[in-house]
Coordinates of C-alpha atoms and ligand atoms in Angstrom, one line a residue:
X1159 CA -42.9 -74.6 69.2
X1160 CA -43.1 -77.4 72.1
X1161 CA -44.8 -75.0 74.5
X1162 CA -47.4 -74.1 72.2
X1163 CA -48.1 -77.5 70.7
X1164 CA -48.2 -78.7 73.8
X1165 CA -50.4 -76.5 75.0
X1166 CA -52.6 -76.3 72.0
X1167 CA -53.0 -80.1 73.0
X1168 CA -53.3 -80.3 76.0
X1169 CA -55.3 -77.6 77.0
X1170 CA -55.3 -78.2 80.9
X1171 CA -51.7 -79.3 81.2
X1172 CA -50.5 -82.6 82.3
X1173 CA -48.9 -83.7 85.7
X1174 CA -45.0 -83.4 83.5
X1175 CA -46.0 -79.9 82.4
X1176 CA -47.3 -78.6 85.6
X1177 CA -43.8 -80.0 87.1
X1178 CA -42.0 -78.2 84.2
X1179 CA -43.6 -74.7 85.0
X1180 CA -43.8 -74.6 88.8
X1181 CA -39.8 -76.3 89.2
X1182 CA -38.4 -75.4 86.2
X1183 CA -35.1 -77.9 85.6
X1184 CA -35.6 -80.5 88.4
X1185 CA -32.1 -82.0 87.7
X1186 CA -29.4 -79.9 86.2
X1187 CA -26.3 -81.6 84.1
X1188 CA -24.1 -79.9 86.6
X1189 CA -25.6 -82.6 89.4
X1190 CA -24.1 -85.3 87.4
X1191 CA -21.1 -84.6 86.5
X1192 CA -19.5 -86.8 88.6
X1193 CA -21.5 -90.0 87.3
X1194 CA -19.6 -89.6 83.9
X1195 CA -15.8 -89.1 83.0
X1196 CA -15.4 -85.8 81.1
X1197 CA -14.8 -87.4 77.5
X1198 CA -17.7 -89.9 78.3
X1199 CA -20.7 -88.2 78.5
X1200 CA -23.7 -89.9 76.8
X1201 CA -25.5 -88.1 73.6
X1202 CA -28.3 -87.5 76.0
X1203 CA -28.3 -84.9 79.0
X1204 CA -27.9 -86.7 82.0
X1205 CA -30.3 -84.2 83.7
X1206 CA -32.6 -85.3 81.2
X1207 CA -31.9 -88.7 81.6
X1208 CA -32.7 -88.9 85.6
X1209 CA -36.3 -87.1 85.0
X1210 CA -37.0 -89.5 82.3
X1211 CA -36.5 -92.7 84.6
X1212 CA -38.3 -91.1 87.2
X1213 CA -41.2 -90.5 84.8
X1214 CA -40.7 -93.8 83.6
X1215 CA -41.2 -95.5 86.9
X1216 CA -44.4 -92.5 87.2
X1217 CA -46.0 -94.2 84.3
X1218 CA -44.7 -97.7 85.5
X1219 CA -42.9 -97.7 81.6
X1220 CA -40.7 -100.3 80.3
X1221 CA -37.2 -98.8 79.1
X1222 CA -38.2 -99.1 75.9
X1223 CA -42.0 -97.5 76.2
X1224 CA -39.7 -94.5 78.1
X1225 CA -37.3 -93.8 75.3
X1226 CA -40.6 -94.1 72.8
X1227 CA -42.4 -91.6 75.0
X1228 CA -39.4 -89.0 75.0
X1229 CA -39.7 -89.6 71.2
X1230 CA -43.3 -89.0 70.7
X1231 CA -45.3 -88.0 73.9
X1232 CA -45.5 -83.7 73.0
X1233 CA -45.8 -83.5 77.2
X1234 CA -42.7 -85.4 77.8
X1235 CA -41.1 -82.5 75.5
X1236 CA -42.2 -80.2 77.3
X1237 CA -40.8 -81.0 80.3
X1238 CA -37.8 -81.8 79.1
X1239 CA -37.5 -79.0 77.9
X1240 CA -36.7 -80.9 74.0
X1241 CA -37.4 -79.4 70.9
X1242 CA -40.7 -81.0 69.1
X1243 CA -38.1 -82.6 66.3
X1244 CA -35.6 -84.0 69.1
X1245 CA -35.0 -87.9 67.9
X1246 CA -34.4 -88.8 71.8
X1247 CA -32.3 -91.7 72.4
X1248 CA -32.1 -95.3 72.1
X1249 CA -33.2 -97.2 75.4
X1250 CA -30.2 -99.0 76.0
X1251 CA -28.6 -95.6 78.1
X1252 CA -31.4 -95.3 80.9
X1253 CA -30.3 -99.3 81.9
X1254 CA -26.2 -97.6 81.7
X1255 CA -27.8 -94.9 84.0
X1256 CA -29.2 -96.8 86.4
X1257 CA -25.9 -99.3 86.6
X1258 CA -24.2 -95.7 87.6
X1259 CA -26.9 -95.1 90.0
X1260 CA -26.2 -98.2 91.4
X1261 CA -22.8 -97.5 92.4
X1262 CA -22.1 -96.3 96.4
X1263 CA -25.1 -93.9 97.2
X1264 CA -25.7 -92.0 94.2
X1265 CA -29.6 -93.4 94.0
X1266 CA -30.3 -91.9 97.5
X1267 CA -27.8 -88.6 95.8
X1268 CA -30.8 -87.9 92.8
X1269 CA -33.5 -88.2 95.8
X1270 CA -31.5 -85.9 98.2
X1271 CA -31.5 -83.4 94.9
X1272 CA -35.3 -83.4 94.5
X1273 CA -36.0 -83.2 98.1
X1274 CA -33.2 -80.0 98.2
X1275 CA -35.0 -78.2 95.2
X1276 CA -38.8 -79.3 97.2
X1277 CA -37.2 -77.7 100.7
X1278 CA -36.4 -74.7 98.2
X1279 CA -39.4 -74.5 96.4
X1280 CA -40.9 -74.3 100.5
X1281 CA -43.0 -77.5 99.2
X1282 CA -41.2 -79.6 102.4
X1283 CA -39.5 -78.9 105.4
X1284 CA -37.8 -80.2 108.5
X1285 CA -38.7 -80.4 112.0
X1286 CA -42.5 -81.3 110.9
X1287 CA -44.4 -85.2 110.8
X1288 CA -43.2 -87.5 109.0
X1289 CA -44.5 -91.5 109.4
X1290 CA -42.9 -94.5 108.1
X1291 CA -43.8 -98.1 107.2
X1292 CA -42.8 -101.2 105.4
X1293 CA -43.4 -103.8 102.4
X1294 CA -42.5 -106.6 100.9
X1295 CA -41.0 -106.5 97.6
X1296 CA -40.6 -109.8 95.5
X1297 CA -37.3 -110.4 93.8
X1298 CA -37.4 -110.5 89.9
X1299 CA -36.4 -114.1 89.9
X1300 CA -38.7 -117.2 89.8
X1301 CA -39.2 -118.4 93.5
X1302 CA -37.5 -121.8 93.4
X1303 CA -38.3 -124.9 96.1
X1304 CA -35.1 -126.8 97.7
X1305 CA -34.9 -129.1 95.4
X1306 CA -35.2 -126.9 92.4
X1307 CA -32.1 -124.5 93.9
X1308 CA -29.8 -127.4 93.9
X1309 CA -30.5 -128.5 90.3
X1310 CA -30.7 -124.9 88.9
X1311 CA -27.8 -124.2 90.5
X1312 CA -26.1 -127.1 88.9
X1313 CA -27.3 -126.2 85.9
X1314 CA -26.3 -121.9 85.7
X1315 CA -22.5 -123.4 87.3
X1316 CA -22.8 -125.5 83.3
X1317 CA -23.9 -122.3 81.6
X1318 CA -21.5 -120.4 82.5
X1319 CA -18.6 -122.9 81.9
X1320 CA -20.0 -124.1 79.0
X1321 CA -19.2 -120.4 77.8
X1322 CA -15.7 -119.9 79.3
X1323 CA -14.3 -123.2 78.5
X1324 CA -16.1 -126.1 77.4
X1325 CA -13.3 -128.0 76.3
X1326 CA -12.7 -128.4 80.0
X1327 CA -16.5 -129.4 80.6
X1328 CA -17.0 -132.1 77.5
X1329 CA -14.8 -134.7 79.3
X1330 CA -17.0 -134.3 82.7
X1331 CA -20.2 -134.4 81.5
X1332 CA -22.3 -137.6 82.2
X1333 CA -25.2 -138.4 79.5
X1334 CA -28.1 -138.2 82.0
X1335 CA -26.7 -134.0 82.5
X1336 CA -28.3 -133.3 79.3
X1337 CA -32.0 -134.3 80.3
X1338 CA -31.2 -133.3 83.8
X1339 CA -29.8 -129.5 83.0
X1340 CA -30.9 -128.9 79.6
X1341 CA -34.0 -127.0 80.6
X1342 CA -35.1 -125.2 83.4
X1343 CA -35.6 -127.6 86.3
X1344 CA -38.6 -127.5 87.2
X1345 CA -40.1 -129.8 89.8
X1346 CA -43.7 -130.5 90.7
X1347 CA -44.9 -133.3 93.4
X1348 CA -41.6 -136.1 93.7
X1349 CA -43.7 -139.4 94.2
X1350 CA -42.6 -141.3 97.2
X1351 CA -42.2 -138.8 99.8
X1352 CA -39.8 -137.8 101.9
X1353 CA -36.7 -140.4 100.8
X1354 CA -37.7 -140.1 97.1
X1355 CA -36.9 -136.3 97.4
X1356 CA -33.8 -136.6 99.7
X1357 CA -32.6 -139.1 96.9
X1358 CA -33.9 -136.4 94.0
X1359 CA -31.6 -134.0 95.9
X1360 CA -28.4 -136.1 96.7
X1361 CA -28.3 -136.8 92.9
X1362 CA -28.4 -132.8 92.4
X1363 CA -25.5 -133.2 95.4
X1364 CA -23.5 -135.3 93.7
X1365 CA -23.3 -133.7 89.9
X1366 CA -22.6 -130.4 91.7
X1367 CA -19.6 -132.0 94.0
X1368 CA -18.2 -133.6 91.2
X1369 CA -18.0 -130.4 88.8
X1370 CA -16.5 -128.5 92.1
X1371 CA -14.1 -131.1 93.0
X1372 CA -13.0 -130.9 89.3
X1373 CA -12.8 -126.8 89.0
X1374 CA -11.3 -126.7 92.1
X1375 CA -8.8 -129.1 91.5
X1376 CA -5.1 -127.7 91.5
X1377 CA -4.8 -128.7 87.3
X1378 CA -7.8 -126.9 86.7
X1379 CA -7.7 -123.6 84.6
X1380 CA -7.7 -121.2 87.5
X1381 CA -10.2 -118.7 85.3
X1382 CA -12.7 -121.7 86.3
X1383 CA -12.7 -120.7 90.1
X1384 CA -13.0 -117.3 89.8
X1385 CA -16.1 -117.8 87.9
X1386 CA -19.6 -116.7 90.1
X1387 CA -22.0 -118.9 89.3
X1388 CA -19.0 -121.7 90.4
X1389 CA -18.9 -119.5 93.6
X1390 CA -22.5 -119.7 94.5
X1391 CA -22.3 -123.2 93.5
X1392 CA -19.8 -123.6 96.4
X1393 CA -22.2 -121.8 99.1
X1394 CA -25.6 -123.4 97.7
X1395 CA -23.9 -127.2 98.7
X1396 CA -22.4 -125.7 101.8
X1397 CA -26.0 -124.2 102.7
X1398 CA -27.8 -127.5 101.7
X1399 CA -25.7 -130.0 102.0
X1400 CA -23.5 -132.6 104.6
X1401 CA -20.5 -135.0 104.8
X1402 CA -21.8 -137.5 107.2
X1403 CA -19.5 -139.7 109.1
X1404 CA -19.0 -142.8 106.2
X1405 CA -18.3 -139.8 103.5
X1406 CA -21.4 -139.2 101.6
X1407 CA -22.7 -136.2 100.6
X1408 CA -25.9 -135.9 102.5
X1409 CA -29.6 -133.6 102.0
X1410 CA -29.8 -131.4 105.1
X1411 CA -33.3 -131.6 106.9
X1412 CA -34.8 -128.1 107.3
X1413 CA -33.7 -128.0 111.3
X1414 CA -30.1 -127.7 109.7
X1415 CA -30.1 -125.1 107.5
X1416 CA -28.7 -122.1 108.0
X1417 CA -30.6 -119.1 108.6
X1418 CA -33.1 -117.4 105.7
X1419 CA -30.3 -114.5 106.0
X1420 CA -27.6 -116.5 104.9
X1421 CA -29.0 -118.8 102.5
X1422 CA -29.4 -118.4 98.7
X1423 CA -32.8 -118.8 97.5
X1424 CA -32.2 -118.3 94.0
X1425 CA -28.5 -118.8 92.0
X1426 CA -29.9 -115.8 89.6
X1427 CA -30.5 -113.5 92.9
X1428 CA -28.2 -114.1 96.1
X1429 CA -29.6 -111.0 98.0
X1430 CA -33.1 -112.3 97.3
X1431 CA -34.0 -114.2 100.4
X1432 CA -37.1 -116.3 102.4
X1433 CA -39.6 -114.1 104.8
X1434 CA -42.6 -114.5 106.2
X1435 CA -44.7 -112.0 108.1
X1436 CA -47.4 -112.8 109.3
X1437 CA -49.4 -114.3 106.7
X1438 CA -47.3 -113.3 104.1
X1439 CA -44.4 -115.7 102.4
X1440 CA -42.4 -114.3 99.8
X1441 CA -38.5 -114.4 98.9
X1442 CA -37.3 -110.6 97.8
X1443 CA -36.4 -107.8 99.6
X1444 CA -38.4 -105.6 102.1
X1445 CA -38.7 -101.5 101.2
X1446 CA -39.5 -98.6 103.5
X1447 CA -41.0 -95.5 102.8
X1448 CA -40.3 -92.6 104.9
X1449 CA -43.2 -89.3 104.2
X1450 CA -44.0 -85.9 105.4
X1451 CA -47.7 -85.8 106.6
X1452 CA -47.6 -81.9 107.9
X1453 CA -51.5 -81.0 107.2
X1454 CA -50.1 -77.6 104.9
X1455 CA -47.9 -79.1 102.6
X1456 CA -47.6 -82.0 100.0
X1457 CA -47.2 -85.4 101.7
X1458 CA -43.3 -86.1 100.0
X1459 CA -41.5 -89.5 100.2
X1460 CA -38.6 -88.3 102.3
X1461 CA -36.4 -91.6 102.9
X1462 CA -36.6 -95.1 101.2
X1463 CA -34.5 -97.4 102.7
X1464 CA -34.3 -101.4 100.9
X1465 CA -33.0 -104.4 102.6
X1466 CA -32.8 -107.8 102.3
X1467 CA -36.2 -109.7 103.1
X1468 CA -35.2 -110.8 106.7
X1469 CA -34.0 -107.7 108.2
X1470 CA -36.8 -106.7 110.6
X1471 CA -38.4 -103.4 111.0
X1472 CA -36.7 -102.2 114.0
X1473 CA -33.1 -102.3 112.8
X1474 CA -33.8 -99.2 110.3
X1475 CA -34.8 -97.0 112.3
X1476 CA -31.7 -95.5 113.6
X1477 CA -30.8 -95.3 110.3
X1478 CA -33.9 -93.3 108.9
X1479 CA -33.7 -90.8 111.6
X1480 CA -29.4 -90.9 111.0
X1481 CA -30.1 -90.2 107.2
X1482 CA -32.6 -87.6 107.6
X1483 CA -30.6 -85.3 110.1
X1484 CA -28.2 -85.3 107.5
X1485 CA -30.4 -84.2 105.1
X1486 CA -31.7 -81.8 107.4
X1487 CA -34.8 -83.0 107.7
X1488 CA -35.5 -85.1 110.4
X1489 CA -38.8 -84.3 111.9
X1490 CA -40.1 -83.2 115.3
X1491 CA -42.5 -86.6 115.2
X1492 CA -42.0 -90.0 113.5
X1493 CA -45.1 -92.3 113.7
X1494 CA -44.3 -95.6 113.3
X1495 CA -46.1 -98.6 114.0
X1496 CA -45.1 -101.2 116.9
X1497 CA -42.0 -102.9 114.5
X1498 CA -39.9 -99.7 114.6
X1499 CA -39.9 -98.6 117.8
X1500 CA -38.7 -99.6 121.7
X1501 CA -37.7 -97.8 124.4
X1502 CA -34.5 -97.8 123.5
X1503 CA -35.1 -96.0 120.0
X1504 CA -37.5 -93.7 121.9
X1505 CA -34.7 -92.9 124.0
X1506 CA -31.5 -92.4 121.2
X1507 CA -34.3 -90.6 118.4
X1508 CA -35.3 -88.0 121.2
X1509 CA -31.8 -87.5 122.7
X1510 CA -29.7 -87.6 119.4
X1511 CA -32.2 -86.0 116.7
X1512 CA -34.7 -84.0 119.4
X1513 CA -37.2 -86.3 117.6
X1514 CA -40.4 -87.8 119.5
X1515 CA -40.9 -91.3 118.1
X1516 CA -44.7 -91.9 118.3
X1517 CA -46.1 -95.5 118.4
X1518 CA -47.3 -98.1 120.3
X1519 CA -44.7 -99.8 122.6
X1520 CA -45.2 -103.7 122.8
X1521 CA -47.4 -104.7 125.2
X1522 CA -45.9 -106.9 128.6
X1523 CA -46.3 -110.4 126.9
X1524 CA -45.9 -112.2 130.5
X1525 CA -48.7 -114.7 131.3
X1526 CA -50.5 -112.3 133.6
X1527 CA -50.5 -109.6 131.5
X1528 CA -51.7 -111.7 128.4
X1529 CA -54.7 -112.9 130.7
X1530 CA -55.6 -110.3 131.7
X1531 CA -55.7 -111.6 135.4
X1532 CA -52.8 -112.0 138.0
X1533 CA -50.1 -109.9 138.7
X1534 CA -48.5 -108.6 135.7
X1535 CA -45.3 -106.6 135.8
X1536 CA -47.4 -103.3 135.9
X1537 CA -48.0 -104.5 139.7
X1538 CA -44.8 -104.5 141.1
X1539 CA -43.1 -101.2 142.2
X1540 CA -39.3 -101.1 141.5
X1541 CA -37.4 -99.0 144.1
X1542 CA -34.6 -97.9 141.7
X1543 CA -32.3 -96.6 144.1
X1544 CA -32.4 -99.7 146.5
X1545 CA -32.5 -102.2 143.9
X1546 CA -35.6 -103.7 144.8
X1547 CA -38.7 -104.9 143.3
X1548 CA -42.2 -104.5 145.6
X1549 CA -44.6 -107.4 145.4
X1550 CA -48.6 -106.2 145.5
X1551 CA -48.3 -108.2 148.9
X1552 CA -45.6 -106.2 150.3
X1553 CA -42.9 -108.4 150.2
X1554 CA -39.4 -106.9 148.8
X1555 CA -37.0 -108.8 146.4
X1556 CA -34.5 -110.4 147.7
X1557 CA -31.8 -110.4 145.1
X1558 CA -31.2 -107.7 141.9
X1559 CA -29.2 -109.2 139.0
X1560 CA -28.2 -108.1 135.3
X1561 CA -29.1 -110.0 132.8
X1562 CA -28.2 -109.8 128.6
X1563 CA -30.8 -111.7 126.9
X1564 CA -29.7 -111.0 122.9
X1565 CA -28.3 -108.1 123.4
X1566 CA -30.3 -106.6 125.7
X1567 CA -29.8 -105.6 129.3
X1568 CA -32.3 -106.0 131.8
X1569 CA -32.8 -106.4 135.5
X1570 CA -34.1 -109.2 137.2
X1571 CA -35.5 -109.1 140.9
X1572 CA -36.0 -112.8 142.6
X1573 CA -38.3 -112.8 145.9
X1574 CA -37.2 -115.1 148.5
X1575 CA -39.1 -118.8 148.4
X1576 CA -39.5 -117.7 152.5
X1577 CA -42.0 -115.0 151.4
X1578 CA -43.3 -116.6 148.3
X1579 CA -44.4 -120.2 149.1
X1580 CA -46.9 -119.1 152.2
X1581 CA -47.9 -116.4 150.3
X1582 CA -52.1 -116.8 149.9
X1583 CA -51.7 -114.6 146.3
X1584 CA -49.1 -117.5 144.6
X1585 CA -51.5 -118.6 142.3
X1586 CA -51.9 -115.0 140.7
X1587 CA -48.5 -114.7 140.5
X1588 CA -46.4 -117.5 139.8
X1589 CA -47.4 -120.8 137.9
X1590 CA -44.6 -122.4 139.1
X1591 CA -45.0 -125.0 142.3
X1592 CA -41.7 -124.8 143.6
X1593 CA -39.6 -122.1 142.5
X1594 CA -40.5 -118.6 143.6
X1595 CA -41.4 -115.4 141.5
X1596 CA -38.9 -113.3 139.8
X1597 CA -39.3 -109.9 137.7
X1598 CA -36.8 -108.8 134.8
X1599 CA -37.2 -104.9 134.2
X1600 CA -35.6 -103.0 131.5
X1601 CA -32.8 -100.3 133.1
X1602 CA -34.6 -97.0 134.6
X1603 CA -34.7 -94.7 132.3
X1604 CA -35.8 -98.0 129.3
X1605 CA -38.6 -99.3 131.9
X1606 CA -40.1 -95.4 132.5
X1607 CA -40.4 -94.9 129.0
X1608 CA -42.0 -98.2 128.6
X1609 CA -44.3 -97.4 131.0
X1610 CA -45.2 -94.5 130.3
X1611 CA -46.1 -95.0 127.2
X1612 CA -47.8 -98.2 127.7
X1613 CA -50.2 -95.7 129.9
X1614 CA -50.1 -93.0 127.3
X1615 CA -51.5 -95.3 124.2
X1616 CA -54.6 -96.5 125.8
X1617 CA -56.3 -92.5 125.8
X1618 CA -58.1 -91.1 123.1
X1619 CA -56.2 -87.8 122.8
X1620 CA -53.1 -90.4 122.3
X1621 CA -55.0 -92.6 119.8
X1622 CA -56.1 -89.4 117.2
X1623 CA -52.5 -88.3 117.5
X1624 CA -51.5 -91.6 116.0
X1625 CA -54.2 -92.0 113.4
X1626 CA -52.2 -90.4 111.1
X1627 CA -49.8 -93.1 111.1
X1628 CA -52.8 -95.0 108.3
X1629 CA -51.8 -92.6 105.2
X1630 CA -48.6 -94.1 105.1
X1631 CA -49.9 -97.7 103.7
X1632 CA -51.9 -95.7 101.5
X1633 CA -48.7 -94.4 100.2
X1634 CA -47.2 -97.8 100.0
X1635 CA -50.5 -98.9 98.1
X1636 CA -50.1 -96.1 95.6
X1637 CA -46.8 -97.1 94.7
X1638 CA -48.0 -101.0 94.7
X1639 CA -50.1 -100.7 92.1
X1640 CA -49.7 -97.5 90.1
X1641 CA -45.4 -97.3 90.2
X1642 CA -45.1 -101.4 90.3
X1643 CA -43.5 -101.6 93.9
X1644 CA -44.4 -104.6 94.5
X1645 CA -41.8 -106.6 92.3
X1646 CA -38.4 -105.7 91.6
X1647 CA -37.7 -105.8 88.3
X1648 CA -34.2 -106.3 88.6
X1649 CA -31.8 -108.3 90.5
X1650 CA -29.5 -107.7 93.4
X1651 CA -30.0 -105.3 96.2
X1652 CA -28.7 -102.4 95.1
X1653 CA -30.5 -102.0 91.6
X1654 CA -33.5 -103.1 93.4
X1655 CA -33.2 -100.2 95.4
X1656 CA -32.5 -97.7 92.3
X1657 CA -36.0 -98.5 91.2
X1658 CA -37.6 -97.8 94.8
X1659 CA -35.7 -94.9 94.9
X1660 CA -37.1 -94.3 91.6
X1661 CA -40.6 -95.0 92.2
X1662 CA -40.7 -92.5 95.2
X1663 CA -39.3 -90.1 92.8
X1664 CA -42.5 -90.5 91.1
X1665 CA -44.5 -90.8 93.8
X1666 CA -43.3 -87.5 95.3
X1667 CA -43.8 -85.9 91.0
X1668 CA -47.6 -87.2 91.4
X1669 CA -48.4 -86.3 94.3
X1670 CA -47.1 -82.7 93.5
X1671 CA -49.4 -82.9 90.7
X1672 CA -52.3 -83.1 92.4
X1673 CA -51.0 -80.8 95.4
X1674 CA -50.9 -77.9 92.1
X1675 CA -54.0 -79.3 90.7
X1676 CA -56.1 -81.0 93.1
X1677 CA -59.2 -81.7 90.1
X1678 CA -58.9 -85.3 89.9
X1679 CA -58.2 -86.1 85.8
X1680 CA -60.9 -87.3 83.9
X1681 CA -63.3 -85.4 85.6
X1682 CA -65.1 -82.5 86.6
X1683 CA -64.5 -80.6 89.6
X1684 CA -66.7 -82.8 92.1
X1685 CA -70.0 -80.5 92.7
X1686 CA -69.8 -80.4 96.5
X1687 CA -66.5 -79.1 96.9
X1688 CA -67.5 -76.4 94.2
X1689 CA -70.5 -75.5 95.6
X1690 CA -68.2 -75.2 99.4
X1691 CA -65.7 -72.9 97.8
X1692 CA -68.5 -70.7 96.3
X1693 CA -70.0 -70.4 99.2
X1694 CA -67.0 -69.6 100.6
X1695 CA -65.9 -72.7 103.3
X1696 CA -62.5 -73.9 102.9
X1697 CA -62.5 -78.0 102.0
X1698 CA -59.4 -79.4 103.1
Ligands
SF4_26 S1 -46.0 -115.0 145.4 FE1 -44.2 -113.9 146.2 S2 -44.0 -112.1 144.8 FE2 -46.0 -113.0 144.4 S3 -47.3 -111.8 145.7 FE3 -46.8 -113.5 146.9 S4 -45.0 -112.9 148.1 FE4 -45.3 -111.4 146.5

């Protein structure tokens, strides 16, 4: 009765029903099993229950527009596979599904499913393209300033013990708290400037030192310290604040703080930190977005990867190409842009994976090099096996040291002041006026890679190979304003990165959509592309 209302109603099919006839049962029960204890099932199939949050996150839905749709949309039915008089199920279970997802890797789990039954259904495959980039993803709580973390945070430590034991609290509280943390703080332009804020904030200081000292005092109800919001309390004032040398709590100035890393921007959202990237500012997390681009086949979301706003680009790469070998399907090439990739990962991605990581190495930054005049590094010969570096003027190093300059190794040739400071070329080469010209080179087999590739980007044939690398933000745009990327809409890390594995869930279900039915909805075949295929060219 589903199938033929549904088709009665939708003549042409929808994106769900094509899914349900060309995949059948994306996710079976079976693939689940181990997300609920045997007597603890819920009333609804957790099959069921994973392709309905990925269709939720398709439609960009609300839990409660989901559980509506599985209710009353006749598509949703049918690829569910539900009867047309199933009453679905009350909203509340796909949040209790996600918490499960949430749990060790189990997110990544359902998208190593679909991408297993897509390898099956010969829709994706290994050893192919695949191209990776990165965006920023807002956290789902409100972005506060300095001032306004201190005094919220103050103020969600009072919630919360205000719940769990207020008899404690009522002897503590001071009668400017109530106007001070009775409301959200919010706070505009302080007038007076710079010491009318520092004073705003050692106010904050103190009300939050006193409730700590109190809570953490040895007659205080132990329950108190265990507490989290009393915990984040703790690391806000250790973030933000000082003992100077006469005792008083003091406001420290933005030099003094520790790193965006480490710091708490939010007491509703610890893992939602401070970035900026080039001109963009934002407190959140960062997502990745790993896809096949292989001209014959769909272009599938293969890897999402989430991290805290901070971490830069180049630290997940090892990772991606780790996680997709195990999931056997790392590709031949990775195009990436300059933020993923050094010699280094050239090197480990082609000699651990056999994959070729395609993207423009960073270009020398040395003064020369950056005007484009004068002798960059590019015009020195390195005589590996002597240790020596070979000035355009002839002259050879005369010393060869190491050097680890964070965390990397490189090797440093100094020519002798002897040759250096008669030398007619000096100008071109050193800006110095006494000291004479040194050249730090990554090891060998780093420095040929960099060169070589430095070579290798500036041709054509290099350049089209690497225009591909564009579809990828094109992905990330899709999922930006069609799936919501853009801000989490929950908090922490890990149930932020439920929904992005989510989303690419439904990225991967639409885009299959239009791989079976390429006629864009709405409309018409477009008249060209008819009139090519009837006269026989191919399109694509
Ligand atoms: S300044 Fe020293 S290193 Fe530079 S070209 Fe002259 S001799 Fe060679």
């Amino acid at each position: 009765m589903t199938v033929r209302t549904a088709w009665a109603a939708c003549p042409k099919g929808t994106s769900v029903m094509l899914m349900r006839d060309r995949l059948d049962v994306v996710f079976a029960d079976e693939d689940f099993a181990h997300l609920y204890p045997v007597n603890g099932r819920p009333g609804f199939s957790p099959g069921q229950l994973a392709l309905v949050s990925v269709l939720q996150f398709a439609e960009n839905l609300s839990d409660r527009a989901a559980a509506d749709a599985v209710r009353t949309r006749i598509d949703w039915k049918y690829g569910l596979g539900l009867e047309l008089d199933d009453p679905g199920f009350d909203y509340s279970l796909l949040s209790e599904f996600r918490a499960r997802l949430a749990e060790g890797n189990r997110a990544d789990q359902l998208l190593q499913l679909m991408l297993d039954r897509l390898v099956a259904a010969g829709l994706l495959k290994g050893r192919g393209r695949q191209r990776t980039d990165a965006t920023h993803v807002l956290a789902a709580v409100r972005r506060l300033s300095r001032l306004e973390l201190a005094g919220e945070s103050v103020r969600a430590a009072l919630e919360e013990i205000s719940e769990a034991d207020s008899d404690w609290l009522l002897p503590l509280i001071e009668p400017a708290w109530a106007k001070r943390y009775g409301r959200k703080v919010e706070i505009g332009k302080v007038p007076g400037g710079k010491a009318a804020v520092r004073g705003r904030a050692e106010e904050f200081g103190r009300d939050g030192q006193k409730l700590l000292t109190a809570a953490l005092a040895s007659d205080a109800p132990p329950r108190l310290r265990m507490l989290r919001q009393m915990e984040i309390l703790r690391q806000v004032w250790i973030h933000q604040y000082y003992w100077d040398r006469e005792g008083q709590l003091r406001w420290r100035e933005g030099t003094a703080l520790p790193p965006a890393s480490l710091r708490f921007d939010s007491p509703y959202d610890t893992d939602a930190h401070y970035c900026v990237k080039r001109d963009v500012e934002w407190s959140g997390y960062r997502v990745h977005f790993t896809e096949s681009c292989d001209q014959d086949l769909p272009h599938l979301v293969t890897h999402v990867a989430t991290t805290i706003a901070p971490v830069q680009d180049g630290q997940l790469t090892e990772k991606i190409h780790d996680d997709l070998a195990v999931r056997r399907l790392a590709p031949a090439e990775h195009v990436v842009d300059t933020a993923y990739l050094t010699p280094a990962h050239v090197k480990r991605a082609q000699r651990v994976h056999g994959i070729t990581l395609l993207g423009p190495i960073l270009a020398d930054n040395s003064r020369q090099a950056k005007a484009g005049s004068g002798f960059d590094k590019a015009a020195f010969t390195i005589d590996w096996d002597n240790e020596q570096a070979i000035c355009p003027r002839g002259a050879t190093s005369a010393s060869w040291n190491k050097l680890n300059v964070s965390g990397h190794t490189y090797l440093q040739a100094h020519f002798a002041e002897s040759d250096c400071r008669p030398c007619p070329d000096r100008a071109q080469c050193t800006s110095s006026a006494t000291r004479s010209r040194s050249v730090a080179v990554l090891p060998r087999a780093l420095h040929e890679i960099q060169t070589r590739s430095r070579l290798d980007q500036q041709t054509d044939q290099w350049q089209r190979r690497y225009a591909i690398r564009a579809g990828i933000e094109a992905t990330l745009s899709q999922n930006v304003r069609a799936h919501g990327l853009r801000r989490s809409r929950y908090r922490g890390l890990t149930r932020t990165h439920v929904q992005h594995v989510l989303t690419a869930m439904a990225c991967n279900l639409s885009r299959l959509a239009d791989w079976y039915d390429p006629t864009p909805s709405g409309r018409g075949a477009p008249h060209f592309r008819t009139l090519c295929t009837t006269a026989g060219f191919a399109s694509t």
